[in-house]
Short mmCIF file of C-alpha atoms in Angstrom, two decimals:
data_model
loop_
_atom_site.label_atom_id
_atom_site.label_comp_id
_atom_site.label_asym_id
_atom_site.label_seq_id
_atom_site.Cartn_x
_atom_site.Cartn_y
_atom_site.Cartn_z
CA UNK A 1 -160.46 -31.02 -1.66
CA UNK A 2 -160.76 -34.57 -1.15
CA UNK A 3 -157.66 -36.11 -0.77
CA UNK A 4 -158.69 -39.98 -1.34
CA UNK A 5 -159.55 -38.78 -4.76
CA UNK A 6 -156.34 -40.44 -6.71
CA UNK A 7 -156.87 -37.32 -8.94
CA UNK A 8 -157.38 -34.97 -6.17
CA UNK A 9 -153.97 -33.04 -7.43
CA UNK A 10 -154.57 -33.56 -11.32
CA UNK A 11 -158.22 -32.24 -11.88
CA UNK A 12 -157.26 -28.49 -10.39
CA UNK A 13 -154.91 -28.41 -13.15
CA UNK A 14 -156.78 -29.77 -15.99
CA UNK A 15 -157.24 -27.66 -18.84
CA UNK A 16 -159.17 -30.46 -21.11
CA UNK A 17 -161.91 -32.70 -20.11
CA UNK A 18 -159.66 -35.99 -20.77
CA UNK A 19 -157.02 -37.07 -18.52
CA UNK A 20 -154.24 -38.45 -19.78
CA UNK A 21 -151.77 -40.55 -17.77
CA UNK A 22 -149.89 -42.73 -20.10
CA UNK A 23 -148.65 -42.70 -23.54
CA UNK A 24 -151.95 -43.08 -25.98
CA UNK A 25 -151.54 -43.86 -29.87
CA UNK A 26 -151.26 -40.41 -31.10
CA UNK A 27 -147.91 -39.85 -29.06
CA UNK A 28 -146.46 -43.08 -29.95
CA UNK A 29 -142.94 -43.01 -30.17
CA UNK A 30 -143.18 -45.33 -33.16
CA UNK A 31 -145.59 -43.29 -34.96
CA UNK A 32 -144.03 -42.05 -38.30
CA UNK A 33 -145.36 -38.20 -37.74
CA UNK A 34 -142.83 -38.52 -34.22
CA UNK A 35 -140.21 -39.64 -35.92
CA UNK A 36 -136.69 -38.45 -34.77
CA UNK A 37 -134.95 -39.09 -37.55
CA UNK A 38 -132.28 -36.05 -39.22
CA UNK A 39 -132.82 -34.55 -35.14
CA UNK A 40 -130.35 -33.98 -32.59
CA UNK A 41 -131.28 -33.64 -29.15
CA UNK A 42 -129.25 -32.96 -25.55
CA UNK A 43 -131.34 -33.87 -22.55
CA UNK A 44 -130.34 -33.13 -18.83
CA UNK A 45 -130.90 -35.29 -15.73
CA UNK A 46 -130.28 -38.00 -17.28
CA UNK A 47 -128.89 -39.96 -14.47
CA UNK A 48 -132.33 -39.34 -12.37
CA UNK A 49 -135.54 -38.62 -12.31
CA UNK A 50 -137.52 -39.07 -15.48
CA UNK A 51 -134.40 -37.97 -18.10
CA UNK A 52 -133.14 -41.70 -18.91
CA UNK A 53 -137.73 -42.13 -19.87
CA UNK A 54 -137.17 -39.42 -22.13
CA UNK A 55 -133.99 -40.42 -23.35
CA UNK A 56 -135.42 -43.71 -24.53
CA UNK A 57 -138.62 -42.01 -26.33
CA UNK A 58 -135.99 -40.03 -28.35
CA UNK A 59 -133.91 -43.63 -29.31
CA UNK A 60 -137.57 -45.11 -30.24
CA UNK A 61 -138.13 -42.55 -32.11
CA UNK A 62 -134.74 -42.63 -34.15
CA UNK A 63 -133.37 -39.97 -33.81
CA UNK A 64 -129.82 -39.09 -35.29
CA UNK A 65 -127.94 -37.76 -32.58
CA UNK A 66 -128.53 -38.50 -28.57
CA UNK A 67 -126.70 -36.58 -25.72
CA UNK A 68 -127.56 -37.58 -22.58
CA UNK A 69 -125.73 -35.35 -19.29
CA UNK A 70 -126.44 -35.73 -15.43
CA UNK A 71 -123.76 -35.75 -12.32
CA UNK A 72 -122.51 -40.02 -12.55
CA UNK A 73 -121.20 -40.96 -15.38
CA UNK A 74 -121.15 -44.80 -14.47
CA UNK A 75 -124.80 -44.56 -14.70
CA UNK A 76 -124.94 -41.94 -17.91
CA UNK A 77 -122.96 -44.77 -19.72
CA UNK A 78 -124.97 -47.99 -19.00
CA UNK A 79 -128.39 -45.82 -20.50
CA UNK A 80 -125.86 -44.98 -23.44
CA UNK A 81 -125.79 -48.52 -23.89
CA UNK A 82 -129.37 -49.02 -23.07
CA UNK A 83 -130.39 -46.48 -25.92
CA UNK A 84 -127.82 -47.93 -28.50
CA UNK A 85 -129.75 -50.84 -28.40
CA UNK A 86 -133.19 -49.18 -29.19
CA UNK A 87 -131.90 -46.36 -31.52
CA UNK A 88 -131.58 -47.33 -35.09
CA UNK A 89 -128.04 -48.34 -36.80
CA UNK A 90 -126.40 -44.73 -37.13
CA UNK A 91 -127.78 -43.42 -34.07
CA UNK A 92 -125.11 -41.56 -32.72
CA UNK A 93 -125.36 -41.59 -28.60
CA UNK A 94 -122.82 -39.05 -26.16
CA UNK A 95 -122.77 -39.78 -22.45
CA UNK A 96 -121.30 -36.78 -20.93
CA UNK A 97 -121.29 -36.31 -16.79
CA UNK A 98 -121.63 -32.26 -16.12
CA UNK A 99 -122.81 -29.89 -13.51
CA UNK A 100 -125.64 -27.96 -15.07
CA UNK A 101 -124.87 -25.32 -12.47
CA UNK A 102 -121.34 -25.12 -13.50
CA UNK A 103 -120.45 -22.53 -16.66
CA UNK A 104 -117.86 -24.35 -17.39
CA UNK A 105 -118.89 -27.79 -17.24
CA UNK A 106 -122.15 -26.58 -19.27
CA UNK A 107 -119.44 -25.06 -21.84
CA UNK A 108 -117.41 -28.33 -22.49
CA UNK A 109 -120.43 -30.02 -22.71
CA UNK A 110 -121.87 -27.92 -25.68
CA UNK A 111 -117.77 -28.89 -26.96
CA UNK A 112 -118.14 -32.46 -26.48
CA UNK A 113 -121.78 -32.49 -27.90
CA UNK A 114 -120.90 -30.89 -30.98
CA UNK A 115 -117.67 -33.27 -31.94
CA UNK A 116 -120.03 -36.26 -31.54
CA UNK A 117 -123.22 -35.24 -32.81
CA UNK A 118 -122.96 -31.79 -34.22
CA UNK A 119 -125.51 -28.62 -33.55
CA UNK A 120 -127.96 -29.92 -31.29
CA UNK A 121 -131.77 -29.61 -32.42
CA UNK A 122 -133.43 -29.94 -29.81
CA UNK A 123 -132.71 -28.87 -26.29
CA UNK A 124 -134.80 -30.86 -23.58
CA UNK A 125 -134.25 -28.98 -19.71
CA UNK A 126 -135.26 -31.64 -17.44
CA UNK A 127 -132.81 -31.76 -14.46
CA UNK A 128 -134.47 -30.60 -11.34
CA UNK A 129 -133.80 -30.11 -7.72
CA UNK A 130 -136.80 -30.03 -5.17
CA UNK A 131 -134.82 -29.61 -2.02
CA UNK A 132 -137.88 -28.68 0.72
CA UNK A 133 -138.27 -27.15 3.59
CA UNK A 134 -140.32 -23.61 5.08
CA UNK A 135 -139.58 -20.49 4.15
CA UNK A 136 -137.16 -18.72 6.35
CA UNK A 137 -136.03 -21.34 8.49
CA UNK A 138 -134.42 -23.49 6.42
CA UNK A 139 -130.65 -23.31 5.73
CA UNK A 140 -130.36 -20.65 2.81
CA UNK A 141 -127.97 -23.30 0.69
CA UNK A 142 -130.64 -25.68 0.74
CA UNK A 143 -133.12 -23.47 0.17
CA UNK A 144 -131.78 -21.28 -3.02
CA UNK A 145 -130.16 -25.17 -4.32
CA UNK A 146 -133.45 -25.24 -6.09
CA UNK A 147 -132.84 -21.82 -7.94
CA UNK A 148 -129.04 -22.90 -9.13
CA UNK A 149 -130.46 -25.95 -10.50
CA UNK A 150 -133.90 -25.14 -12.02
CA UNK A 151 -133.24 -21.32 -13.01
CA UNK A 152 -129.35 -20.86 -13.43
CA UNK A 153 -128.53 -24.24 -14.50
CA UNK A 154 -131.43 -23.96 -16.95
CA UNK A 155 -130.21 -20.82 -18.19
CA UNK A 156 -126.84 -22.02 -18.82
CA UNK A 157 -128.08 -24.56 -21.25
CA UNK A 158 -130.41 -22.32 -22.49
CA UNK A 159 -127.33 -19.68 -23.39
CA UNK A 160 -125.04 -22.18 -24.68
CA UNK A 161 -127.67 -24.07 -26.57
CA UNK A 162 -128.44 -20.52 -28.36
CA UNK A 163 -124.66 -19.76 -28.86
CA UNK A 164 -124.68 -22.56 -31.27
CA UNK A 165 -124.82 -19.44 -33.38
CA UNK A 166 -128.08 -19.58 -36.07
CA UNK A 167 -131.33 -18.73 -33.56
CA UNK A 168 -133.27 -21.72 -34.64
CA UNK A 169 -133.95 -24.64 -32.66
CA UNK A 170 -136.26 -26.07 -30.10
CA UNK A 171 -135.99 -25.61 -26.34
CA UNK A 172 -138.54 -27.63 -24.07
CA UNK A 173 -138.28 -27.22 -19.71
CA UNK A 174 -140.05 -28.72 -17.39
CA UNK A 175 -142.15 -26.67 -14.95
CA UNK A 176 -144.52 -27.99 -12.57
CA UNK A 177 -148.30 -27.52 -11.92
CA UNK A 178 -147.57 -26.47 -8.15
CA UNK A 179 -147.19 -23.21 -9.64
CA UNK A 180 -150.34 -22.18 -9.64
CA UNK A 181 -151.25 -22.85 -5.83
CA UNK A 182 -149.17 -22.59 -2.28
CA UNK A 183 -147.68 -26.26 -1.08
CA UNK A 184 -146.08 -25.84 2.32
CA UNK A 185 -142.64 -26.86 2.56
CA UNK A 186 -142.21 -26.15 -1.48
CA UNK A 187 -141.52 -23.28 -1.69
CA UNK A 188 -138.04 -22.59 -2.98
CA UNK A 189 -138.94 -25.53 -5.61
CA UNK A 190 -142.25 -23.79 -6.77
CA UNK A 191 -140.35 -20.16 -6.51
CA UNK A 192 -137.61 -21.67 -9.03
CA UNK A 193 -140.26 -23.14 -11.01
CA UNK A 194 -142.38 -20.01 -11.46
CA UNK A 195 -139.23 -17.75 -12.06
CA UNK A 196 -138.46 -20.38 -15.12
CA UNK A 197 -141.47 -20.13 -16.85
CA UNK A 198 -141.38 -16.20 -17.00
CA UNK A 199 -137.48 -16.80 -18.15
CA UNK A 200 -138.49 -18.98 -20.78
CA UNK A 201 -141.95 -16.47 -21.49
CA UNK A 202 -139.30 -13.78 -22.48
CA UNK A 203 -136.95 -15.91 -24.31
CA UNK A 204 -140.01 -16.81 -26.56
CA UNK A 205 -140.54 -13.19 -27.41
CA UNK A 206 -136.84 -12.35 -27.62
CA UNK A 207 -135.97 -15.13 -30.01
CA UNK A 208 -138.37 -15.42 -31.91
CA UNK A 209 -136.73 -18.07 -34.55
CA UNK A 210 -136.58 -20.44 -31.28
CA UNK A 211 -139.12 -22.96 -30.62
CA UNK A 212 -140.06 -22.53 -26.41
CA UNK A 213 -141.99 -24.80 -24.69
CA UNK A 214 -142.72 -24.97 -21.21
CA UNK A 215 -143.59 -28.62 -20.08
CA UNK A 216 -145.94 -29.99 -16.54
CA UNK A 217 -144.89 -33.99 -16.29
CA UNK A 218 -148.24 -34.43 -13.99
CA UNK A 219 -147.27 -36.42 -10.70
CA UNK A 220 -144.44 -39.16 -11.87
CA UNK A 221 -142.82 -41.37 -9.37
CA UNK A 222 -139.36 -40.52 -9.18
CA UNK A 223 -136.59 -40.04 -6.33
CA UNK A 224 -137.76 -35.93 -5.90
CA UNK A 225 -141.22 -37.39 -5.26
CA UNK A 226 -142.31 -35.72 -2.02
CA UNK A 227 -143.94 -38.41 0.58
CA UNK A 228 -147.32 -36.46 0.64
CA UNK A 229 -147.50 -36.67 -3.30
CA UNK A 230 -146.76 -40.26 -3.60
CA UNK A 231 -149.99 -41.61 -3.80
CA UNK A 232 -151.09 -39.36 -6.19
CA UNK A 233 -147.94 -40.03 -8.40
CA UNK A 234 -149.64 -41.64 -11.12
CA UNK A 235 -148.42 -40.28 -14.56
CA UNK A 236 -146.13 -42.56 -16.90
CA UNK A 237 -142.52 -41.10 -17.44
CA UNK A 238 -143.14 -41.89 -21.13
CA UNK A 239 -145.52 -39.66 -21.38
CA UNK A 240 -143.38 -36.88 -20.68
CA UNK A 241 -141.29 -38.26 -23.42
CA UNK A 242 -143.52 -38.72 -25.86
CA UNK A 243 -144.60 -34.77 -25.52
CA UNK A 244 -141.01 -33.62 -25.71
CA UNK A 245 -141.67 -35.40 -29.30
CA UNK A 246 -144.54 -34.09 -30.19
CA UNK A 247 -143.44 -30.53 -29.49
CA UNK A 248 -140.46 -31.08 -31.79
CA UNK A 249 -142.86 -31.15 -34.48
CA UNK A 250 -145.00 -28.63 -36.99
CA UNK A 251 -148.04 -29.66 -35.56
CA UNK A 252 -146.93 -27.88 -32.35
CA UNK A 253 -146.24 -24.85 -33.35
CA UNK A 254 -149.06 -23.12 -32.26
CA UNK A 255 -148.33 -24.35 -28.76
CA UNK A 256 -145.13 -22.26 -29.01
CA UNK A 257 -144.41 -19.93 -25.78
CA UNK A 258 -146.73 -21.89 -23.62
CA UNK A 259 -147.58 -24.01 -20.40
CA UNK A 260 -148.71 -27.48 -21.52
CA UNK A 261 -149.29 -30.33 -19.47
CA UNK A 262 -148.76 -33.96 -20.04
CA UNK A 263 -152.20 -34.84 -18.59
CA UNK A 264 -154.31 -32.75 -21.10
CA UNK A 265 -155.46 -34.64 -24.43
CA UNK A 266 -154.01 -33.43 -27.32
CA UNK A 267 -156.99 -33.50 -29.51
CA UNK A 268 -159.18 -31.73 -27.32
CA UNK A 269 -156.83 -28.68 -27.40
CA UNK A 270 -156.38 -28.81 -31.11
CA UNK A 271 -160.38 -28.75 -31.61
CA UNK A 272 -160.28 -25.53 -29.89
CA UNK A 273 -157.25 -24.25 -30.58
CA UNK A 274 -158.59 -20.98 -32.18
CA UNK A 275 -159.92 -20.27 -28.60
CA UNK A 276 -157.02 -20.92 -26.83
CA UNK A 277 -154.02 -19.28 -29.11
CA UNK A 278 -157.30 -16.09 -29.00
CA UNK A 279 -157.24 -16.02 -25.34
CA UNK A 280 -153.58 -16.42 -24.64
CA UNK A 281 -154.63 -20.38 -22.30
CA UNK A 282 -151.49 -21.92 -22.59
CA UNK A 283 -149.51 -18.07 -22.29
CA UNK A 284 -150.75 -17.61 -19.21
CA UNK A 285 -152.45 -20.80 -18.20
CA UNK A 286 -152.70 -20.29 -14.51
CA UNK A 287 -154.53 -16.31 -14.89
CA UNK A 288 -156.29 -16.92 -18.24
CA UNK A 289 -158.06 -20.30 -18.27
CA UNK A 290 -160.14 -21.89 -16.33
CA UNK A 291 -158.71 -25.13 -14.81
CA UNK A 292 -160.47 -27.92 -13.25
CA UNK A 293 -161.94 -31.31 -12.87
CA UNK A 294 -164.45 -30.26 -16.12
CA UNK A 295 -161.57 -28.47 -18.03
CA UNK A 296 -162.03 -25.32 -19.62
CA UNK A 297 -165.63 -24.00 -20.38
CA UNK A 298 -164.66 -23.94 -24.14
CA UNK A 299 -167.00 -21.52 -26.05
#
């Protein structure tokens, strides 16, 4: 690999020829077919990482009914504000501090979000923990924070959000493309990671009514940004919100129970999307297609 290629970390993982890095005009929040409007949505890590980006897409957008959670509420409430000024008149916006890992926190939050908003729509998992450190010698606490965050804390949503009692809705988590390959000094985060995506694989076969997405945000600069990946970080946060949009729509559905990434061009996959709902490439993305700095060799 050569590492002073700025893509050097983004071409193994490309399913489509085009590289996306930033929001492009079919995923503009504006555009009418992303529109938000008569949705409800409850996004996570709100007070970090690339939540408050996605946040704002979802305001942009218009949609009816924002909750935004994460651990400090100071900060949850000045993005409230932040979002009430880009949301439409109407726009009904929840700032509500809970512990993702907590069953009762998640519980009261699924209260709260239902007195000021109602049934939430949409369900978007992106609070993360990438703690680091080698296998075995790190302290175990450390180590297994990554699974109470990115697996249990996910699943708590996850079970609340479907106890909302009707079996329809749509839930979106963020994975990561480290997945698919061995970083040193990741591996409780990539562990986590990979144990979510076969979570949310089964989910999408036992609830069948429920819209599951799984969700690769490329390389963004944020606070869990390791040092080595820094210079490599360079995918726009609004990307990531722009594609929880897009996935809240019909033209997604075929996409449903899959492994997309932010970097691959959406109209390249939906010229051969016969081929790739045929050969199960976003299913099992990392066994079934053939990634790299060409894309797939579509047929």
């Amino acid at each position: 690999m050569d590492y002073s290629d700025p893509d050097a970390f983004t071409l193994p993982y490309q399913l489509t020829k085009q590289i996306r890095r930033d929001v492009y005009p079919l995923l503009e929040p504006t555009q009418p077919e992303l529109s938000a409007n008569g949705k409800t949505v409850l996004i996570t890590g709100v007070s970090g990482g690339i939540g408050k980006i996605i946040a704002e897409s979802w305001a942009t957008a218009g949609a009816s009914g924002i909750v935004i959670t994460g651990r400090n509420i100071d900060v949850l409430e000045s993005i409230a504000t932040r979002l009430q000024s880009l949301a439409p008149p109407g726009t009904k916006v929840l700032a509500q501090a809970a512990d993702i890992t907590n069953e009762a926190s998640v519980a009261s939050l699924f209260t709260a979000a239902k007195d000021a908003v109602g049934k939430v729509d949409v369900l978007i998992n992106s609070a993360g923990s990438l703690e680091g450190g080698p296998v075995g010698t790190t302290d175990p606490t450390k180590f297994f924070n990554d699974f109470q965050v990115n697996v249990l804390g996910t699943y708590l949503m996850t079970h609340y959000f479907l106890a909302q009692g009707d079996g329809t809705g749509t839930i979106i988590s963020f994975t990561t493309a480290a997945i698919g390959n061995v970083f040193p000094g990741m591996g409780g985060y990539t562990a986590s990671k990979l144990a979510l995506v076969r979570i949310m694989e089964n989910l999408h076969v036992e609830q069948p009514n429920m819209r599951v997405f799984l969700l690769m945000p490329g390389i963004v600069q944020t606070g869990m940004t390791v040092d080595s990946l820094k210079p490599y970080a360079k995918d726009s946060p609004s990307l990531s919100g722009s594609w929880t949009l897009f996935l809240s729509t019909p033209r997604a559905e075929w996409m449903r129970g899959g492994i997309v990434s932010v970097n691959w061009d959406i109209e390249e996959m939906e010229a051969h999307k016969d081929e790739i709902v045929r050969d199960d490439l976003l299913g099992r993305a990392f066994l079934n297609a053939k990634l790299g700095k060409d894309g797939h060799p579509w047929t």
